[in-house]
XYZ file of N, CA and C in Angstrom:
810
model
N 0.844 -1.194 0.000
C 0.000 0.000 0.000
C 0.879 1.244 0.000
N 0.716 2.075 -1.014
C 1.558 3.258 -1.143
C 1.112 4.328 -0.159
N 2.092 4.958 0.512
C 1.783 6.000 1.499
C 1.767 7.356 0.809
N 0.650 8.074 0.841
C 0.615 9.413 0.236
C 1.574 10.356 0.954
N 2.028 11.364 0.235
C 2.987 12.310 0.809
C 2.407 13.040 2.003
N 1.070 13.208 2.048
C 0.459 13.967 3.138
C 0.247 13.142 4.410
N 0.483 11.835 4.350
C 0.227 10.972 5.506
C 1.400 10.993 6.475
N 1.186 11.381 7.728
C 2.275 11.363 8.711
C 2.918 9.980 8.797
N 4.229 9.946 8.918
C 4.951 8.669 8.944
C 4.574 7.839 10.167
N 4.060 8.484 11.196
C 3.811 7.796 12.460
C 2.553 6.942 12.448
N 1.698 7.078 11.418
C 0.432 6.349 11.463
C 0.489 5.078 10.633
N -0.281 4.106 11.061
C -0.411 2.834 10.345
C -1.599 2.970 9.394
N -1.322 3.102 8.108
C -2.408 3.362 7.143
C -3.238 2.112 6.842
N -2.854 0.973 7.443
C -3.653 -0.241 7.264
C -4.736 -0.365 8.328
N -4.757 0.561 9.308
C -5.751 0.531 10.386
C -6.791 1.622 10.143
N -8.075 1.264 10.031
C -9.103 2.279 9.763
C -9.221 3.291 10.902
N -9.650 4.494 10.546
C -9.851 5.581 11.508
C -11.240 6.161 11.278
N -11.972 6.448 12.363
C -13.326 6.983 12.196
C -13.298 8.361 11.526
N -12.256 9.152 11.792
C -12.170 10.475 11.163
C -12.007 10.342 9.651
N -11.200 9.361 9.227
C -10.971 9.201 7.795
C -12.143 8.495 7.118
N -12.845 7.611 7.845
C -14.068 7.013 7.314
C -15.116 8.100 7.097
N -15.240 9.014 8.034
C -16.160 10.148 7.920
C -15.798 10.988 6.701
N -14.500 11.216 6.509
C -14.032 11.968 5.346
C -14.460 11.265 4.051
N -14.365 9.947 4.026
C -14.777 9.178 2.843
C -16.271 9.350 2.582
N -17.108 9.247 3.635
C -18.547 9.412 3.474
C -18.885 10.777 2.870
N -18.089 11.790 3.234
C -18.348 13.151 2.755
C -17.750 13.411 1.376
N -17.119 12.391 0.797
C -16.535 12.560 -0.525
C -15.146 13.147 -0.506
N -14.479 13.116 0.663
C -13.124 13.657 0.780
C -12.082 12.730 0.186
N -10.854 13.224 0.133
C -9.761 12.455 -0.479
C -8.684 12.072 0.521
N -8.884 12.389 1.795
C -7.854 12.119 2.798
C -8.231 10.876 3.608
N -8.272 9.763 2.902
C -8.565 8.476 3.520
C -7.795 7.400 2.776
N -7.647 6.248 3.413
C -6.870 5.149 2.848
C -7.794 3.984 2.503
N -7.245 2.989 1.813
C -8.060 1.861 1.392
C -8.683 1.151 2.591
N -7.972 1.073 3.714
C -8.527 0.431 4.907
C -9.771 1.171 5.390
N -9.733 2.509 5.311
C -10.892 3.317 5.713
C -12.055 3.096 4.747
N -11.736 3.085 3.457
C -12.786 2.924 2.439
C -13.425 1.539 2.538
N -12.612 0.542 2.793
C -13.142 -0.821 2.915
C -14.102 -0.923 4.098
N -13.723 -0.345 5.252
C -14.597 -0.373 6.424
C -15.892 0.391 6.142
N -15.776 1.548 5.477
C -16.968 2.343 5.150
C -17.905 1.559 4.235
N -17.338 0.914 3.231
C -18.182 0.151 2.297
C -18.863 -1.019 3.002
N -18.171 -1.651 3.932
C -18.776 -2.748 4.697
C -19.958 -2.231 5.517
N -19.774 -1.076 6.167
C -20.864 -0.503 6.960
C -22.044 -0.119 6.072
N -21.732 0.377 4.873
C -22.792 0.811 3.956
C -23.561 -0.368 3.366
N -23.014 -1.566 3.435
C -23.774 -2.740 3.003
C -25.013 -2.911 3.877
N -24.890 -2.505 5.137
C -26.024 -2.602 6.070
C -26.852 -1.312 6.079
N -26.150 -0.165 6.012
C -26.828 1.134 6.047
C -26.338 1.969 4.866
N -26.933 1.790 3.701
C -26.443 2.504 2.511
C -26.575 4.022 2.624
N -27.387 4.494 3.555
C -27.577 5.931 3.689
C -26.593 6.614 4.615
N -25.527 5.946 5.018
C -24.563 6.567 5.932
C -24.026 7.908 5.412
N -23.661 8.036 4.129
C -23.215 9.356 3.663
C -24.271 10.442 3.856
N -25.558 10.104 3.702
C -26.623 11.081 3.911
C -26.667 11.541 5.367
N -26.408 10.601 6.292
C -26.384 10.962 7.710
C -25.251 11.944 7.977
N -24.079 11.679 7.406
C -22.932 12.562 7.621
C -23.166 13.939 6.995
N -23.804 13.962 5.843
C -24.122 15.247 5.220
C -25.107 16.040 6.076
N -26.069 15.332 6.690
C -27.016 16.004 7.578
C -26.300 16.561 8.806
N -25.311 15.817 9.302
C -24.480 16.293 10.411
C -23.805 17.607 10.051
N -23.175 17.634 8.883
C -22.450 18.833 8.455
C -23.407 20.001 8.251
N -24.563 19.732 7.675
C -25.525 20.804 7.436
C -26.023 21.387 8.758
N -26.306 20.510 9.721
C -26.704 21.003 11.047
C -25.592 21.836 11.663
N -24.343 21.333 11.602
C -23.222 22.064 12.182
C -23.157 23.489 11.641
N -23.320 23.631 10.338
C -23.232 24.968 9.733
C -24.368 25.866 10.207
N -25.583 25.313 10.308
C -26.702 26.125 10.805
C -26.466 26.540 12.252
N -25.943 25.611 13.061
C -25.705 25.909 14.474
C -24.596 26.946 14.641
N -23.561 26.867 13.815
C -22.486 27.860 13.879
C -23.014 29.232 13.492
N -23.822 29.290 12.453
C -24.412 30.577 12.065
C -25.305 31.117 13.187
N -26.072 30.232 13.821
C -26.910 30.647 14.945
C -26.048 31.237 16.062
N -24.956 30.548 16.408
C -24.071 31.030 17.470
C -23.513 32.408 17.125
N -23.092 32.567 15.873
C -22.548 33.863 15.448
C -23.610 34.948 15.524
N -24.831 34.627 15.142
C -25.919 35.608 15.214
C -26.255 35.964 16.658
N -25.955 35.035 17.580
C -26.172 35.289 19.000
C -25.027 36.085 19.618
N -24.039 36.448 18.814
C -22.940 37.271 19.290
C -21.682 36.523 19.671
N -21.667 35.202 19.488
C -20.484 34.418 19.840
C -19.477 34.471 18.697
N -18.222 34.730 19.051
C -17.172 34.834 18.034
C -15.969 33.949 18.345
N -16.172 32.935 19.237
C -15.098 31.973 19.506
C -15.701 30.575 19.608
N -15.024 29.648 18.939
C -15.559 28.303 18.733
C -14.496 27.268 19.085
N -14.902 26.259 19.868
C -14.031 25.148 20.237
C -14.676 23.878 19.708
N -14.079 23.302 18.661
C -14.660 22.158 17.946
C -13.864 20.907 18.304
N -14.427 20.074 19.177
C -13.734 18.873 19.666
C -14.222 17.657 18.892
N -13.252 16.872 18.384
C -13.590 15.771 17.492
C -13.915 16.299 16.117
N -13.134 17.278 15.694
C -13.436 18.051 14.487
C -13.247 17.270 13.197
N -12.378 16.246 13.224
C -12.151 15.468 12.019
C -11.268 16.190 11.016
N -11.300 15.714 9.790
C -10.453 16.244 8.720
C -11.136 17.455 8.088
N -10.431 18.572 7.954
C -11.051 19.783 7.409
C -11.624 19.545 6.015
N -12.846 20.012 5.820
C -13.482 19.945 4.503
C -14.076 21.314 4.200
N -14.522 21.491 2.976
C -15.117 22.766 2.578
C -16.282 23.118 3.497
N -16.366 24.390 3.872
C -17.452 24.833 4.741
C -17.238 24.437 6.179
N -15.977 24.459 6.629
C -15.674 24.101 8.002
C -16.038 25.255 8.935
N -15.884 25.032 10.237
C -16.383 25.968 11.238
C -15.823 27.373 11.048
N -14.500 27.490 10.826
C -13.926 28.837 10.749
C -14.461 29.602 9.538
N -14.743 28.888 8.449
C -15.280 29.551 7.255
C -16.716 30.013 7.485
N -17.524 29.148 8.072
C -18.926 29.489 8.323
C -19.029 30.608 9.352
N -18.243 30.496 10.429
C -18.303 31.495 11.499
C -17.893 32.869 10.993
N -16.834 32.919 10.206
C -16.347 34.221 9.743
C -17.249 34.853 8.698
N -17.939 34.014 7.947
C -18.899 34.565 6.984
C -20.026 35.277 7.726
N -20.394 34.740 8.892
C -21.473 35.334 9.687
C -20.963 36.397 10.648
N -19.745 36.199 11.173
C -19.172 37.144 12.145
C -17.664 37.240 11.892
N -17.254 38.187 11.059
C -15.830 38.341 10.749
C -14.991 38.502 12.024
N -13.812 37.888 11.978
C -12.922 37.959 13.128
C -13.104 36.833 14.122
N -14.029 35.927 13.846
C -14.244 34.798 14.763
C -12.978 33.966 14.892
N -12.773 33.427 16.093
C -11.608 32.587 16.383
C -12.056 31.154 16.609
N -11.270 30.216 16.103
C -11.662 28.807 16.143
C -10.465 27.949 16.536
N -10.705 27.011 17.454
C -9.714 25.980 17.763
C -10.355 24.626 17.494
N -9.714 23.844 16.630
C -10.135 22.481 16.336
C -9.344 21.512 17.207
N -10.005 20.432 17.646
C -9.358 19.429 18.487
C -9.659 18.047 17.926
N -8.616 17.233 17.749
C -8.829 15.852 17.332
C -7.631 15.028 17.794
N -7.843 13.715 17.920
C -6.709 12.854 18.300
C -6.225 12.008 17.129
N -6.844 12.189 15.945
C -6.384 11.473 14.756
C -5.233 12.256 14.121
N -4.054 11.641 13.954
C -2.901 12.381 13.421
C -3.126 12.957 12.033
N -3.895 12.260 11.187
C -4.172 12.786 9.850
C -5.054 14.024 9.944
N -6.067 13.971 10.804
C -6.941 15.134 10.983
C -6.138 16.336 11.477
N -5.248 16.105 12.439
C -4.435 17.191 12.994
C -3.489 17.742 11.934
N -2.813 16.851 11.199
C -1.866 17.294 10.177
C -2.561 18.128 9.107
N -3.766 17.690 8.703
C -4.479 18.445 7.680
C -5.026 19.750 8.219
N -5.444 19.732 9.470
C -5.878 20.974 10.078
C -4.757 21.998 10.094
N -3.562 21.551 10.446
C -2.413 22.454 10.473
C -2.091 22.989 9.087
N -2.214 22.122 8.080
C -1.921 22.556 6.710
C -2.952 23.574 6.221
N -4.230 23.297 6.480
C -5.294 24.195 6.038
C -5.203 25.553 6.726
N -4.802 25.533 8.005
C -4.823 26.756 8.805
C -3.477 27.478 8.847
N -2.506 26.983 8.095
C -1.182 27.620 8.110
C -1.294 29.099 7.721
N -0.732 29.951 8.558
C -0.774 31.382 8.307
C -2.035 32.063 8.807
N -2.974 31.286 9.330
C -4.227 31.845 9.857
C -4.018 32.146 11.342
N -3.989 33.399 11.685
C -3.698 33.801 13.064
C -4.877 33.589 14.004
N -6.069 33.387 13.456
C -7.262 33.292 14.294
C -7.859 31.892 14.353
N -7.105 30.893 13.913
C -7.570 29.510 14.002
C -6.367 28.591 14.178
N -6.583 27.502 14.901
C -5.486 26.562 15.143
C -6.078 25.193 15.450
N -5.205 24.212 15.595
C -5.634 22.843 15.856
C -4.811 22.259 16.997
N -5.468 21.457 17.836
C -4.844 20.825 18.992
C -4.960 19.312 18.848
N -3.865 18.605 19.082
C -3.901 17.150 19.144
C -4.220 16.760 20.587
N -5.467 16.357 20.825
C -5.886 16.037 22.193
C -7.153 15.198 22.145
N -7.535 14.698 23.327
C -8.662 13.781 23.464
C -9.769 14.440 24.276
N -11.005 14.280 23.825
C -12.166 14.788 24.544
C -12.153 14.382 26.012
N -11.669 13.175 26.300
C -11.718 12.661 27.663
C -10.654 13.278 28.566
N -9.830 14.164 28.015
C -8.816 14.864 28.813
C -9.015 16.373 28.643
N -10.123 16.881 29.216
C -10.466 18.293 29.001
C -9.377 19.268 29.417
N -8.639 18.943 30.484
C -7.624 19.874 30.968
C -6.531 20.063 29.933
N -6.182 18.988 29.214
C -5.172 19.102 28.157
C -5.638 20.045 27.064
N -6.921 20.023 26.783
C -7.475 20.910 25.767
C -7.482 22.351 26.269
N -8.060 22.544 27.449
C -8.240 23.892 27.982
C -6.919 24.587 28.290
N -5.900 23.793 28.665
C -4.594 24.369 29.013
C -3.635 24.419 27.831
N -4.099 24.011 26.655
C -3.211 24.002 25.490
C -2.849 25.431 25.092
N -1.660 25.634 24.548
C -1.265 26.982 24.103
C -2.227 27.557 23.068
N -2.795 26.682 22.228
C -3.706 27.152 21.180
C -4.979 27.740 21.790
N -5.549 27.042 22.776
C -6.760 27.551 23.423
C -6.437 28.804 24.240
N -5.329 28.785 24.946
C -4.966 29.956 25.752
C -4.742 31.188 24.869
N -4.259 30.975 23.648
C -4.000 32.108 22.747
C -5.270 32.632 22.089
N -6.173 31.734 21.750
C -7.297 32.129 20.896
C -8.645 32.220 21.607
N -8.823 31.511 22.694
C -10.132 31.435 23.342
C -10.089 32.128 24.704
N -10.936 33.108 24.893
C -11.085 33.790 26.176
C -12.235 33.122 26.922
N -11.899 32.309 27.907
C -12.921 31.542 28.620
C -13.786 32.411 29.528
N -13.463 33.671 29.634
C -14.308 34.593 30.397
C -15.441 35.161 29.542
N -15.454 34.815 28.268
C -16.492 35.243 27.353
C -17.175 34.000 26.767
N -18.422 34.130 26.291
C -19.129 32.959 25.764
C -18.384 32.277 24.615
N -18.447 30.958 24.625
C -17.803 30.100 23.631
C -18.852 29.143 23.076
N -18.764 28.816 21.809
C -19.562 27.724 21.251
C -18.700 26.462 21.272
N -19.117 25.478 22.056
C -18.432 24.195 22.164
C -19.137 23.209 21.245
N -18.410 22.708 20.239
C -19.000 21.784 19.277
C -18.550 20.356 19.575
N -19.526 19.475 19.711
C -19.278 18.037 19.857
C -20.180 17.341 18.832
N -19.787 17.449 17.585
C -20.606 16.964 16.474
C -20.126 15.578 16.047
N -21.000 14.588 16.210
C -20.702 13.204 15.796
C -19.452 12.663 16.467
N -19.282 12.950 17.761
C -18.107 12.437 18.468
C -18.477 11.621 19.707
N -19.524 12.033 20.438
C -19.834 11.343 21.698
C -20.286 9.910 21.486
N -20.792 9.579 20.292
C -21.198 8.193 20.070
C -20.000 7.264 19.868
N -18.791 7.813 19.933
C -17.598 6.966 19.944
C -16.971 6.882 21.337
N -17.694 7.361 22.342
C -17.206 7.327 23.722
C -18.123 6.415 24.533
N -17.554 5.372 25.091
C -18.336 4.407 25.849
C -18.672 4.949 27.234
N -19.764 4.454 27.799
C -20.169 4.891 29.136
C -19.076 4.623 30.172
N -18.334 3.535 29.982
C -17.275 3.179 30.931
C -16.197 4.257 31.009
N -16.079 5.067 29.942
C -15.082 6.142 29.930
C -15.622 7.443 30.511
N -16.859 7.417 30.984
C -17.487 8.533 31.692
C -17.451 9.842 30.899
N -18.113 9.868 29.744
C -18.135 11.115 28.977
C -18.807 12.262 29.729
N -19.736 11.928 30.663
C -20.434 12.978 31.406
C -19.466 13.782 32.277
N -18.477 13.121 32.826
C -17.492 13.840 33.640
C -16.685 14.804 32.782
N -16.303 14.366 31.581
C -15.554 15.241 30.674
C -16.404 16.433 30.261
N -17.677 16.188 29.952
C -18.547 17.286 29.543
C -18.790 18.268 30.686
N -18.914 17.738 31.901
C -19.118 18.626 33.049
C -17.900 19.524 33.257
N -16.704 18.961 33.083
C -15.488 19.764 33.248
C -15.410 20.849 32.180
N -15.758 20.511 30.962
C -15.765 21.505 29.891
C -16.831 22.569 30.148
N -18.021 22.129 30.526
C -19.121 23.071 30.798
C -18.740 24.063 31.892
N -18.132 23.550 32.966
C -17.799 24.403 34.100
C -16.705 25.408 33.764
N -15.953 25.154 32.692
C -14.896 26.085 32.281
C -15.422 27.206 31.404
N -16.681 27.072 30.938
C -17.238 28.034 29.990
C -17.974 29.164 30.698
N -17.938 30.335 30.097
C -18.632 31.500 30.634
C -20.138 31.363 30.428
N -20.935 32.026 31.266
C -22.390 32.048 31.028
C -22.702 32.555 29.626
N -23.727 31.963 29.031
C -24.085 32.326 27.663
C -23.392 31.504 26.605
N -22.528 30.576 27.031
C -21.866 29.682 26.077
C -22.861 28.664 25.540
N -22.536 28.089 24.391
C -23.417 27.126 23.747
C -22.737 25.767 23.618
N -23.509 24.700 23.777
C -23.087 23.343 23.452
C -23.832 22.919 22.202
N -23.087 22.578 21.152
C -23.648 22.138 19.870
C -23.314 20.657 19.724
N -24.328 19.802 19.602
C -24.091 18.359 19.725
C -24.957 17.574 18.749
N -24.371 16.545 18.152
C -25.155 15.527 17.444
C -24.724 14.159 17.948
N -25.627 13.194 17.805
C -25.342 11.857 18.335
C -26.148 10.824 17.563
N -25.528 9.686 17.268
C -26.197 8.591 16.578
C -27.197 7.891 17.499
N -28.232 7.336 16.885
C -29.249 6.601 17.630
C -29.955 5.652 16.663
N -30.491 4.562 17.204
C -31.331 3.697 16.369
C -32.658 4.385 16.050
N -33.044 5.337 16.880
C -34.302 6.045 16.681
C -34.197 6.898 15.409
N -35.117 6.707 14.523
C -35.134 7.480 13.286
C -34.477 6.777 12.110
N -33.707 5.728 12.352
C -33.062 5.017 11.246
C -34.132 4.283 10.433
N -34.190 4.501 9.115
C -35.254 3.887 8.311
C -34.963 2.432 7.949
N -34.542 1.672 8.949
C -34.216 0.259 8.782
C -34.587 -0.474 10.061
N -34.832 -1.777 9.992
C -34.973 -2.547 11.230
C -33.679 -2.446 12.048
N -33.818 -2.373 13.357
C -32.652 -2.189 14.229
C -31.623 -3.297 14.031
N -32.107 -4.516 13.775
C -31.154 -5.625 13.632
C -30.266 -5.433 12.399
N -30.812 -4.803 11.344
C -29.983 -4.541 10.165
C -29.007 -3.397 10.440
N -29.483 -2.350 11.103
C -28.606 -1.236 11.444
C -27.455 -1.705 12.341
N -27.706 -2.715 13.164
C -26.653 -3.229 14.048
C -25.492 -3.819 13.245
N -25.750 -4.225 12.014
C -24.667 -4.730 11.179
C -23.617 -3.662 10.945
N -24.066 -2.426 10.709
C -23.131 -1.315 10.521
C -22.404 -1.005 11.827
N -23.138 -1.055 12.939
C -22.522 -0.813 14.254
C -21.437 -1.853 14.516
N -21.690 -3.082 14.112
C -20.709 -4.154 14.315
C -19.415 -3.904 13.537
N -19.514 -3.257 12.375
C -18.300 -2.938 11.615
C -17.399 -2.020 12.429
N -17.981 -1.023 13.079
C -17.178 -0.108 13.910
C -16.580 -0.842 15.110
N -17.337 -1.777 15.680
C -16.804 -2.563 16.786
C -15.623 -3.405 16.314
N -15.740 -3.946 15.101
C -14.677 -4.794 14.570
C -13.382 -4.016 14.339
N -13.483 -2.716 14.048
C -12.264 -1.923 13.835
C -11.846 -1.210 15.123
N -12.421 -1.665 16.240
C -12.056 -1.180 17.586
C -12.360 0.301 17.787
N -13.434 0.740 17.155
C -13.984 2.074 17.389
C -15.486 1.914 17.619
N -15.864 1.356 18.786
C -17.274 1.045 19.002
C -18.168 2.261 18.805
N -19.289 2.045 18.112
C -20.285 3.079 17.875
C -21.411 2.847 18.876
N -21.588 3.792 19.786
C -22.556 3.637 20.869
C -23.855 4.326 20.466
N -24.866 3.540 20.193
C -26.167 4.082 19.765
C -27.008 4.330 21.019
N -27.175 5.589 21.370
C -27.931 5.930 22.584
C -29.349 6.388 22.223
N -30.235 6.280 23.203
C -31.611 6.736 23.020
C -31.668 8.255 23.139
N -32.776 8.833 22.709
C -32.940 10.284 22.839
C -32.803 10.708 24.301
N -33.382 9.940 25.206
C -33.301 10.258 26.635
C -31.851 10.239 27.122
N -31.095 9.258 26.674
C -29.683 9.176 27.083
C -28.881 10.340 26.507
N -29.168 10.721 25.275
C -28.455 11.835 24.639
C -28.792 13.140 25.361
N -30.034 13.287 25.785
C -30.453 14.514 26.475
C -29.645 14.744 27.753
N -29.172 13.675 28.360
C -28.384 13.826 29.596
C -27.091 14.604 29.369
N -26.582 14.603 28.145
C -25.350 15.346 27.862
C -25.577 16.865 27.980
N -26.830 17.283 28.004
C -27.141 18.710 28.106
C -27.409 19.149 29.547
N -27.055 18.314 30.517
C -27.245 18.708 31.919
C -26.445 19.980 32.203
N -27.114 20.954 32.818
C -26.461 22.227 33.103
C -26.649 23.253 31.999
N -27.351 22.875 30.938
C -27.648 23.785 29.824
C -29.154 23.959 29.695
N -29.576 25.109 29.225
C -30.966 25.320 28.831
C -31.055 25.065 27.331
N -31.969 24.201 26.931
C -32.072 23.862 25.523
C -32.594 25.047 24.711
N -31.973 25.248 23.563
C -32.425 26.246 22.598
C -33.514 25.602 21.747
N -34.551 26.360 21.435
C -35.613 25.825 20.567
C -35.036 25.412 19.211
N -35.485 24.286 18.659
C -36.620 23.451 19.035
C -36.268 22.271 19.940
N -35.160 22.330 20.651
C -34.784 21.244 21.539
C -33.939 20.188 20.854
N -33.996 18.972 21.384
C -33.222 17.848 20.852
C -34.093 17.124 19.825
N -33.731 17.246 18.554
C -34.595 16.785 17.458
C -33.748 16.101 16.381
N -34.360 15.365 15.459
C -33.605 14.863 14.300
C -32.941 16.024 13.569
N -31.761 15.780 13.025
C -30.932 16.865 12.490
C -31.644 17.799 11.516
N -32.418 17.288 10.537
C -33.047 18.205 9.584
C -34.118 19.096 10.217
N -34.562 18.765 11.437
C -35.635 19.535 12.070
C -35.099 20.634 12.990
N -33.762 20.767 13.086
C -33.214 21.843 13.919
C -33.056 23.097 13.056
N -33.985 24.037 13.246
C -33.965 25.323 12.535
C -33.653 25.152 11.042
N -34.479 24.390 10.346
C -34.186 24.071 8.935
C -34.254 25.297 8.041
N -33.438 25.277 7.003
C -33.453 26.333 5.989
C -34.225 25.902 4.747
N -34.460 24.595 4.637
C -35.289 24.046 3.565
C -36.286 23.092 4.205
N -37.294 22.705 3.462
C -38.348 21.846 4.014
C -37.775 20.492 4.439
N -37.897 20.119 5.727
C -37.384 18.814 6.173
C -37.979 17.648 5.393
N -39.198 17.840 4.905
C -39.862 16.755 4.173
C -39.113 16.382 2.893
N -38.271 17.290 2.417
C -37.514 17.029 1.193
C -36.224 16.264 1.453
N -35.889 16.058 2.731
C -34.637 15.395 3.079
C -34.720 13.889 2.862
N -33.563 13.277 2.633
C -33.468 11.827 2.555
C -33.877 11.224 3.909
N -34.617 10.104 3.932
C -35.040 9.510 5.209
C -33.875 9.222 6.159
N -32.696 8.902 5.618
C -31.557 8.607 6.489
C -31.095 9.838 7.272
N -31.382 11.025 6.776
C -30.940 12.249 7.451
C -31.572 12.390 8.834
N -32.667 11.669 9.077
C -33.366 11.782 10.353
C -32.839 10.783 11.392
N -31.764 10.099 11.074
C -31.157 9.139 12.002
C -30.361 9.899 13.058
N -30.683 9.670 14.319
C -29.952 10.345 15.392
C -30.559 11.696 15.736
N -29.863 12.438 16.615
C -30.414 13.673 17.156
C -29.382 14.787 17.175
N -29.908 16.016 17.182
C -29.072 17.211 17.243
C -29.722 18.205 18.185
N -28.893 19.004 18.838
C -29.444 20.034 19.726
C -28.391 21.055 20.090
N -28.853 22.170 20.623
C -27.982 23.232 21.106
C -28.486 23.638 22.493
N -27.565 23.740 23.448
C -27.900 24.193 24.785
C -27.101 25.419 25.157
N -27.640 26.220 26.077
C -26.972 27.455 26.506
C -26.744 27.417 28.021
N -25.536 27.789 28.445
C -25.254 27.864 29.870
C -25.941 29.085 30.452
N -26.410 28.940 31.707
C -27.106 30.056 32.366
C -26.101 31.107 32.828
């Protein structure tokens, strides 16, 4: 397997990565054959997976624009993945020029590409860190330089918490992040669920099993379980809903049925 020039030497390109699988679903070019093979296997069970990822991205952009319209000009995107067109810093600055953005990911390819895309950009940066180690994120030089925690921040956790098992206590990590944010900050979140998937659950589990097989378990939580991640936040209307139903810009009825898989919501700290 030939190693592309952009691939860090430290990574094993024969091992699939959820960030690069996501990039493949979105039509990106920064993925390897191992990632594509895993994605295709998952799509044998859930052919609409790319539609779900597109709905994720569309929600993210609407939520970022909402945050900017609410006066927020600093964004912390954890589990950001590989930069693609219409990323957070582009959307935020179109709505609120001068916005500052810090991306966080633990995938070396995502970090390397983030650094390449943001080279020379004084108002955006990328951190190699893990959601489960909030202090490493908050104390990073990039966050200290770009994010003023005494002012409201939009914290993005888009399509990341469903890769964190309950045993790893994601609620503790979220509480630590929440407590570090100023009043008026926003939590922007999406999460996978069997609820809304236009397939029998047993068939959808085939796709979930592919992620388990590549040692990146996909945790499908119920709407009630996902709502717990918003403890300490007041939900912004319309609440925790299928992605196309969160402040839609086009008729949700026109969306692909797969786009309604999982939930999205925005909460505000008091």
